[in-house]
Short mmCIF file of C-alpha atoms and ligand atoms in Angstrom, two decimals:
data_model
loop_
_atom_site.label_atom_id
_atom_site.label_comp_id
_atom_site.label_asym_id
_atom_site.label_seq_id
_atom_site.Cartn_x
_atom_site.Cartn_y
_atom_site.Cartn_z
CA UNK A 9 -33.10 28.09 -9.39
CA UNK A 10 -35.86 28.26 -6.82
CA UNK A 11 -34.84 24.96 -5.24
CA UNK A 12 -31.11 25.73 -5.06
CA UNK A 13 -30.18 27.21 -1.68
CA UNK A 14 -27.31 29.21 -3.26
CA UNK A 15 -29.33 31.13 -5.84
CA UNK A 16 -31.89 33.88 -5.77
CA UNK A 17 -33.82 35.04 -8.82
CA UNK A 18 -33.57 38.85 -9.02
CA UNK A 19 -35.12 39.49 -12.41
CA UNK A 20 -36.99 37.87 -15.29
CA UNK A 21 -37.06 39.06 -18.89
CA UNK A 22 -39.21 37.80 -21.74
CA UNK A 23 -39.56 39.54 -25.07
CA UNK A 24 -43.34 39.08 -24.96
CA UNK A 25 -44.94 41.85 -22.87
CA UNK A 26 -46.43 40.63 -19.61
CA UNK A 27 -45.09 37.08 -19.88
CA UNK A 28 -42.21 37.48 -17.42
CA UNK A 29 -44.54 38.90 -14.75
CA UNK A 30 -47.07 36.15 -15.40
CA UNK A 31 -44.35 33.51 -15.09
CA UNK A 32 -42.96 35.07 -11.90
CA UNK A 33 -46.36 34.99 -10.30
CA UNK A 34 -47.09 31.43 -11.52
CA UNK A 35 -43.79 30.30 -9.96
CA UNK A 36 -44.70 31.93 -6.65
CA UNK A 37 -41.64 34.22 -6.65
CA UNK A 38 -41.70 37.44 -4.63
CA UNK A 39 -41.94 40.65 -6.68
CA UNK A 40 -38.71 41.16 -8.66
CA UNK A 41 -37.76 43.05 -11.81
CA UNK A 42 -39.82 41.77 -14.73
CA UNK A 43 -40.01 43.19 -18.23
CA UNK A 44 -39.02 42.91 -21.87
CA UNK A 45 -35.71 44.83 -21.87
CA UNK A 46 -32.58 42.79 -21.09
CA UNK A 47 -30.26 45.81 -20.87
CA UNK A 48 -32.58 47.49 -18.36
CA UNK A 49 -32.81 44.27 -16.34
CA UNK A 50 -29.02 43.88 -16.16
CA UNK A 51 -28.59 47.54 -15.25
CA UNK A 52 -31.24 47.48 -12.51
CA UNK A 53 -30.56 44.06 -10.96
CA UNK A 54 -26.79 43.65 -11.50
CA UNK A 55 -26.95 39.84 -11.31
CA UNK A 56 -24.00 37.52 -10.58
CA UNK A 57 -24.99 35.47 -13.61
CA UNK A 58 -27.74 35.07 -16.19
CA UNK A 59 -29.65 31.96 -17.23
CA UNK A 60 -30.68 32.04 -20.89
CA UNK A 61 -33.73 29.87 -21.53
CA UNK A 62 -34.95 31.72 -24.61
CA UNK A 63 -35.78 29.97 -27.88
CA UNK A 64 -32.65 28.82 -29.79
CA UNK A 65 -32.65 31.72 -32.32
CA UNK A 66 -32.32 34.21 -29.45
CA UNK A 67 -29.42 32.50 -27.62
CA UNK A 68 -26.72 34.28 -29.65
CA UNK A 69 -27.89 37.84 -28.94
CA UNK A 70 -29.01 37.29 -25.36
CA UNK A 71 -25.79 35.48 -24.38
CA UNK A 72 -23.42 37.94 -26.06
CA UNK A 73 -25.22 40.93 -24.54
CA UNK A 74 -24.89 39.40 -21.07
CA UNK A 75 -21.22 38.45 -21.55
CA UNK A 76 -20.43 41.94 -22.81
CA UNK A 77 -22.10 43.39 -19.73
CA UNK A 78 -19.64 41.29 -17.69
CA UNK A 79 -22.21 38.66 -16.67
CA UNK A 80 -21.39 34.91 -16.92
CA UNK A 81 -24.09 32.88 -18.66
CA UNK A 82 -25.62 29.47 -18.12
CA UNK A 83 -27.48 28.94 -21.39
CA UNK A 84 -29.86 26.33 -22.68
CA UNK A 85 -28.99 23.91 -25.44
CA UNK A 86 -28.55 24.07 -28.37
CA UNK A 87 -25.89 26.76 -28.06
CA UNK A 88 -27.10 28.51 -31.22
CA UNK A 89 -29.15 28.12 -34.36
CA UNK A 90 -26.07 28.27 -36.63
CA UNK A 91 -22.45 27.16 -36.16
CA UNK A 92 -21.28 30.67 -37.06
CA UNK A 93 -23.42 32.09 -34.25
CA UNK A 94 -21.99 29.48 -31.84
CA UNK A 95 -18.44 30.45 -32.82
CA UNK A 96 -19.23 34.12 -32.13
CA UNK A 97 -20.56 33.16 -28.69
CA UNK A 98 -17.34 31.26 -27.88
CA UNK A 99 -15.33 34.29 -29.06
CA UNK A 100 -17.44 36.56 -26.85
CA UNK A 101 -16.64 34.37 -23.84
CA UNK A 102 -12.91 34.57 -24.68
CA UNK A 103 -13.01 38.33 -25.34
CA UNK A 104 -14.85 39.16 -22.12
CA UNK A 105 -13.15 36.49 -19.99
CA UNK A 106 -16.61 35.47 -18.70
CA UNK A 107 -17.79 31.89 -18.36
CA UNK A 108 -20.34 30.72 -20.89
CA UNK A 109 -21.59 27.22 -20.16
CA UNK A 110 -24.36 25.35 -21.96
CA UNK A 111 -26.67 23.43 -19.66
CA UNK A 112 -26.38 20.05 -21.39
CA UNK A 113 -28.47 18.71 -18.53
CA UNK A 114 -28.68 15.07 -19.59
CA UNK A 115 -24.96 14.64 -18.92
CA UNK A 116 -25.78 14.82 -15.22
CA UNK A 117 -27.93 11.68 -15.29
CA UNK A 118 -26.47 9.28 -12.72
CA UNK A 119 -27.30 6.28 -14.94
CA UNK A 120 -25.45 7.78 -17.91
CA UNK A 121 -22.49 8.47 -15.63
CA UNK A 122 -22.59 4.83 -14.44
CA UNK A 123 -22.63 3.67 -18.09
CA UNK A 124 -19.53 5.77 -18.80
CA UNK A 125 -17.68 4.27 -15.80
CA UNK A 126 -18.70 0.75 -16.91
CA UNK A 127 -17.39 1.37 -20.45
CA UNK A 128 -14.13 2.80 -19.13
CA UNK A 129 -13.51 0.01 -16.63
CA UNK A 130 -14.74 -3.05 -18.52
CA UNK A 131 -14.96 -2.41 -22.27
CA UNK A 132 -11.96 -0.30 -23.26
CA UNK A 133 -11.73 2.29 -26.03
CA UNK A 134 -14.87 1.95 -28.12
CA UNK A 135 -14.95 0.89 -31.77
CA UNK A 136 -18.77 0.87 -32.03
CA UNK A 137 -21.36 3.04 -30.31
CA UNK A 138 -25.06 2.95 -31.30
CA UNK A 139 -28.00 4.96 -30.01
CA UNK A 140 -31.74 4.76 -30.75
CA UNK A 141 -34.22 7.52 -29.90
CA UNK A 142 -37.90 7.00 -30.76
CA UNK A 143 -40.50 9.28 -29.17
CA UNK A 144 -43.76 10.67 -30.53
CA UNK A 145 -43.71 14.19 -29.05
CA UNK A 146 -46.56 16.66 -29.58
CA UNK A 147 -45.01 19.93 -28.41
CA UNK A 148 -46.69 22.60 -30.47
CA UNK A 149 -44.70 25.86 -30.63
CA UNK A 150 -41.32 26.53 -32.27
CA UNK A 151 -40.33 22.88 -32.72
CA UNK A 152 -43.25 22.21 -35.07
CA UNK A 153 -41.94 24.89 -37.43
CA UNK A 154 -38.17 24.22 -37.27
CA UNK A 155 -36.48 22.75 -40.33
CA UNK A 156 -34.61 20.09 -38.33
CA UNK A 157 -36.48 19.75 -35.04
CA UNK A 158 -34.99 16.35 -34.14
CA UNK A 159 -31.36 17.03 -35.04
CA UNK A 160 -31.17 20.63 -33.85
CA UNK A 161 -33.35 20.56 -30.76
CA UNK A 162 -33.01 16.99 -29.43
CA UNK A 163 -30.18 15.03 -31.08
CA UNK A 164 -27.76 17.56 -29.59
CA UNK A 165 -28.35 15.79 -26.22
CA UNK A 166 -27.71 12.35 -27.70
CA UNK A 167 -24.67 13.47 -29.74
CA UNK A 168 -23.28 15.14 -26.64
CA UNK A 169 -23.86 11.95 -24.63
CA UNK A 170 -22.01 9.99 -27.36
CA UNK A 171 -18.98 12.26 -26.93
CA UNK A 172 -19.25 11.95 -23.16
CA UNK A 173 -19.51 8.13 -23.22
CA UNK A 174 -16.83 7.51 -25.82
CA UNK A 175 -14.42 10.29 -24.79
CA UNK A 176 -13.88 10.68 -28.56
CA UNK A 177 -14.26 13.70 -30.82
CA UNK A 178 -16.18 13.83 -34.08
CA UNK A 179 -14.33 13.75 -37.42
CA UNK A 180 -16.96 13.27 -40.15
CA UNK A 181 -20.62 12.33 -40.63
CA UNK A 182 -23.06 10.97 -43.17
CA UNK A 183 -26.68 11.75 -42.26
CA UNK A 184 -30.12 11.49 -43.82
CA UNK A 185 -33.03 13.43 -42.34
CA UNK A 186 -36.55 12.59 -43.43
CA UNK A 187 -40.16 13.28 -42.51
CA UNK A 188 -42.62 10.34 -42.68
CA UNK A 189 -46.02 10.86 -44.31
CA UNK A 190 -47.82 10.99 -40.94
CA UNK A 191 -45.43 13.45 -39.27
CA UNK A 192 -47.02 16.50 -37.63
CA UNK A 193 -43.77 18.48 -37.94
CA UNK A 194 -43.08 20.85 -40.84
CA UNK A 195 -39.36 19.94 -40.87
CA UNK A 196 -37.62 16.55 -40.82
CA UNK A 197 -38.57 14.77 -37.60
CA UNK A 198 -36.44 11.65 -38.23
CA UNK A 199 -32.78 11.01 -38.97
CA UNK A 200 -30.14 8.30 -39.39
CA UNK A 201 -26.49 9.30 -39.06
CA UNK A 202 -23.07 7.61 -38.94
CA UNK A 203 -20.24 9.58 -37.35
CA UNK A 204 -16.57 8.75 -37.64
CA UNK A 205 -14.98 9.67 -34.32
CA UNK A 206 -11.34 9.81 -33.19
CA UNK A 207 -9.74 6.40 -32.55
CA UNK A 208 -11.66 4.84 -35.46
CA UNK A 209 -14.95 4.74 -33.54
CA UNK A 210 -18.17 4.68 -35.56
CA UNK A 211 -21.10 6.24 -33.71
CA UNK A 212 -24.49 5.45 -35.25
CA UNK A 213 -27.57 7.54 -34.42
CA UNK A 214 -31.14 6.61 -35.34
CA UNK A 215 -33.93 8.85 -34.15
CA UNK A 216 -37.52 9.94 -34.59
CA UNK A 217 -39.77 12.50 -32.98
CA UNK A 218 -42.90 11.22 -34.65
CA UNK A 219 -42.88 7.53 -33.65
CA UNK A 220 -46.02 6.64 -31.72
CA UNK A 221 -45.85 3.70 -29.31
CA UNK A 222 -42.93 1.70 -27.88
CA UNK A 223 -41.07 4.88 -26.96
CA UNK A 224 -37.45 4.67 -26.00
CA UNK A 225 -36.24 6.60 -22.99
CA UNK A 226 -35.48 10.32 -23.50
CA UNK A 227 -31.88 9.30 -22.81
CA UNK A 228 -32.01 6.92 -25.86
CA UNK A 229 -31.06 3.23 -25.90
CA UNK A 230 -27.36 2.45 -26.22
CA UNK A 231 -24.91 -0.31 -27.22
CA UNK A 232 -21.15 0.18 -26.81
CA UNK A 233 -18.58 -2.30 -28.12
CA UNK A 234 -14.84 -2.31 -27.37
CA UNK A 235 -11.92 -4.75 -27.30
CA UNK A 236 -12.98 -6.40 -24.03
CA UNK A 237 -16.73 -6.78 -24.61
CA UNK A 238 -20.06 -5.01 -24.98
CA UNK A 239 -22.15 -2.79 -22.71
CA UNK A 240 -25.76 -1.74 -23.09
CA UNK A 241 -28.02 0.77 -21.42
CA UNK A 242 -31.74 0.99 -22.12
CA UNK A 243 -31.79 4.61 -20.94
CA UNK A 244 -33.97 3.64 -17.98
CA UNK A 245 -32.41 1.25 -15.48
CA UNK A 246 -28.79 0.47 -14.66
CA UNK A 247 -26.34 -0.30 -17.49
CA UNK A 248 -24.79 -3.75 -17.83
CA UNK A 249 -22.04 -5.44 -19.78
CA UNK A 250 -20.58 -8.76 -20.83
CA UNK A 251 -16.80 -9.03 -20.91
CA UNK A 252 -14.57 -11.73 -22.35
CA UNK A 253 -12.95 -13.86 -19.64
CA UNK A 254 -11.22 -16.55 -21.75
CA UNK A 255 -10.68 -17.81 -25.26
CA UNK A 256 -11.90 -20.91 -27.11
CA UNK A 257 -15.02 -22.31 -28.74
CA UNK A 258 -17.27 -20.54 -31.26
CA UNK A 259 -18.07 -17.79 -28.75
CA UNK A 260 -15.51 -16.69 -26.20
CA UNK A 261 -16.70 -17.15 -22.62
CA UNK A 262 -18.04 -13.95 -21.09
CA UNK A 263 -19.07 -12.77 -17.65
CA UNK A 264 -21.72 -10.21 -16.71
CA UNK A 265 -20.68 -6.90 -15.20
CA UNK A 266 -22.73 -4.01 -13.81
CA UNK A 267 -22.03 -0.60 -12.37
CA UNK A 268 -23.81 0.96 -9.43
CA UNK A 269 -25.95 4.03 -10.16
CA UNK A 270 -25.06 6.61 -7.55
CA UNK A 271 -28.03 8.15 -5.76
CA UNK A 272 -26.13 11.12 -4.33
CA UNK A 273 -25.44 13.14 -7.49
CA UNK A 274 -27.72 16.05 -8.42
CA UNK A 275 -29.12 15.18 -11.81
CA UNK A 276 -30.54 17.06 -14.82
CA UNK A 277 -30.78 20.83 -14.69
CA UNK A 278 -29.97 20.84 -10.94
CA UNK A 279 -26.71 19.05 -11.80
CA UNK A 280 -25.69 21.55 -14.46
CA UNK A 281 -26.61 24.49 -12.21
CA UNK A 282 -24.36 23.10 -9.45
CA UNK A 283 -21.52 22.51 -11.93
CA UNK A 284 -21.90 26.11 -13.13
CA UNK A 285 -21.94 27.56 -9.58
CA UNK A 286 -18.90 25.48 -8.64
CA UNK A 287 -17.09 26.82 -11.72
CA UNK A 288 -17.92 30.43 -10.77
CA UNK A 289 -16.63 29.84 -7.23
CA UNK A 290 -13.49 27.83 -8.00
CA UNK A 291 -12.59 28.62 -11.60
CA UNK A 292 -12.93 24.91 -12.48
CA UNK A 293 -14.00 24.10 -16.04
CA UNK A 294 -17.56 22.74 -15.98
CA UNK A 295 -18.99 20.19 -18.39
CA UNK A 296 -20.74 22.13 -21.12
CA UNK A 297 -18.18 24.96 -21.07
CA UNK A 298 -18.61 26.54 -24.50
CA UNK A 299 -15.24 25.42 -25.96
CA UNK A 300 -16.20 21.80 -25.31
CA UNK A 301 -19.92 22.08 -26.00
CA UNK A 302 -19.35 23.57 -29.46
CA UNK A 303 -18.02 20.14 -30.53
CA UNK A 304 -21.51 18.70 -29.95
CA UNK A 305 -23.02 21.69 -31.74
CA UNK A 306 -20.63 21.05 -34.65
CA UNK A 307 -21.93 17.45 -34.86
CA UNK A 308 -25.45 18.83 -35.23
CA UNK A 309 -24.61 21.27 -38.01
CA UNK A 310 -22.41 18.79 -39.86
CA UNK A 311 -25.25 16.21 -39.74
CA UNK A 312 -27.68 18.79 -41.14
CA UNK A 313 -25.18 19.78 -43.86
CA UNK A 314 -24.61 16.14 -44.80
CA UNK A 315 -28.34 15.59 -44.99
CA UNK A 316 -28.89 18.66 -47.20
CA UNK A 317 -25.96 17.87 -49.52
CA UNK A 318 -26.41 14.08 -49.61
CA UNK A 319 -22.76 13.34 -48.83
CA UNK A 320 -20.34 12.62 -45.99
CA UNK A 321 -18.95 15.89 -44.56
CA UNK A 322 -16.20 16.74 -42.06
CA UNK A 323 -17.27 17.90 -38.59
CA UNK A 324 -15.57 21.28 -38.15
CA UNK A 325 -15.65 23.32 -34.97
N1 NAD B 28 -32.36 20.79 -21.09
C1 NAD B 28 -33.51 20.33 -21.46
O1 NAD B 28 -33.81 19.17 -21.27
C2 NAD B 28 -34.48 21.27 -22.13
C3 NAD B 28 -35.86 21.04 -22.05
C4 NAD B 28 -36.74 21.94 -22.66
C5 NAD B 28 -36.23 23.05 -23.34
N2 NAD B 28 -34.88 23.24 -23.41
C6 NAD B 28 -34.33 24.38 -24.16
O2 NAD B 28 -34.76 25.57 -23.52
C7 NAD B 28 -34.95 26.60 -24.50
C8 NAD B 28 -36.38 27.14 -24.37
O3 NAD B 28 -37.31 26.09 -24.65
P1 NAD B 28 -38.84 26.21 -24.23
O4 NAD B 28 -39.51 24.96 -24.61
O5 NAD B 28 -38.93 26.70 -22.82
O6 NAD B 28 -39.30 27.39 -25.23
P2 NAD B 28 -40.57 28.39 -25.12
O7 NAD B 28 -40.83 28.86 -26.51
O8 NAD B 28 -41.65 27.79 -24.30
O9 NAD B 28 -39.97 29.60 -24.25
C9 NAD B 28 -39.01 30.46 -24.78
C10 NAD B 28 -39.33 31.87 -24.29
O10 NAD B 28 -38.27 32.72 -24.74
C11 NAD B 28 -38.87 33.97 -25.03
N3 NAD B 28 -37.94 34.71 -25.90
C12 NAD B 28 -37.68 34.51 -27.21
N4 NAD B 28 -36.76 35.41 -27.64
C13 NAD B 28 -36.42 36.16 -26.58
C14 NAD B 28 -35.50 37.24 -26.38
N5 NAD B 28 -34.74 37.71 -27.37
N6 NAD B 28 -35.42 37.78 -25.14
C15 NAD B 28 -36.17 37.30 -24.12
N7 NAD B 28 -37.06 36.29 -24.26
C16 NAD B 28 -37.17 35.73 -25.47
C17 NAD B 28 -40.18 33.62 -25.69
O11 NAD B 28 -41.09 34.71 -25.64
C18 NAD B 28 -40.64 32.44 -24.84
O12 NAD B 28 -41.45 32.85 -23.77
C19 NAD B 28 -34.65 25.98 -25.87
O13 NAD B 28 -33.34 26.28 -26.22
C20 NAD B 28 -34.82 24.50 -25.60
O14 NAD B 28 -34.05 23.70 -26.48
C21 NAD B 28 -34.02 22.38 -22.80
#
């Protein structure tokens, strides 16, 4: 927000007394409204939009209160801590006619976008999509206490990227969450899941938040397979592919393909902020608009339900 030339922070609210003022000062912002009362902040500052970066359990109330005050919201992922809460947030956006977008910031990674173009151009509609996420993360705070820290707080990014890459929607999932003996999380810090997606695609997710050493990228490592070949992305450099260029022999002949990673796209949170501002100005539908983002949220809750019930479950929005 500070770095974007089109935005100005006019107020900061945190439920913990003194924290907003402390944060304002630490960020070097000029004196603005700071406090613990959201209604008072909205009343006194009358912002053009609100950014909700509270902990997940607070997203529902904070977002709905802003929307009902007529203020569009750019909220952090995951949209909510339950699917029911997410549905109420989407309804609030419809009822008030105000934009609610979730900042699914990893969609704005130029390398991920290059991978999607490569899949589209060279591989064709996917039948197989795999992702691996292995990072030993010592956060402290709310994640250490959550029941499903990996699936609810992190896998949402990877599931959302799977939808973005495949252009397919989730149908059903079988998932197992587990917590290895050495895990420092209270809840399940690891998971394996298989999603059935539209078009017959199977998307396989393997992840861990308590794997020390040989970390994958935060963007995960990916393999995509379609009728014309395979593409991989290690989540770090540029993606590449091999496509079939003839027939005959034990293996069909293939040729290497790559896709240029564009340097000129704003990435991460800056990318989602720009998408949001453009939507406010033009009425365009941004990525992460709540009606679309809830499909990624639904993948999360269906995976958790499958894991709890030990069976394959439908993914329902
Ligand atoms: N896009 C990304 O890559 C990314 C990265 C980090 C965090 N996040 C998301 O950002 C959100 C915040 O994460 P964090 O690590 O900064 O958490 P944090 O716990 O450090 O900060 C959350 C703050 O929200 C405040 N808060 C809680 N309830 C509130 C309420 N009702 N009203 C006002 N303030 C309230 C807390 O006091 C705390 O200061 C989470 O949803 C998280 O998943 C996204």
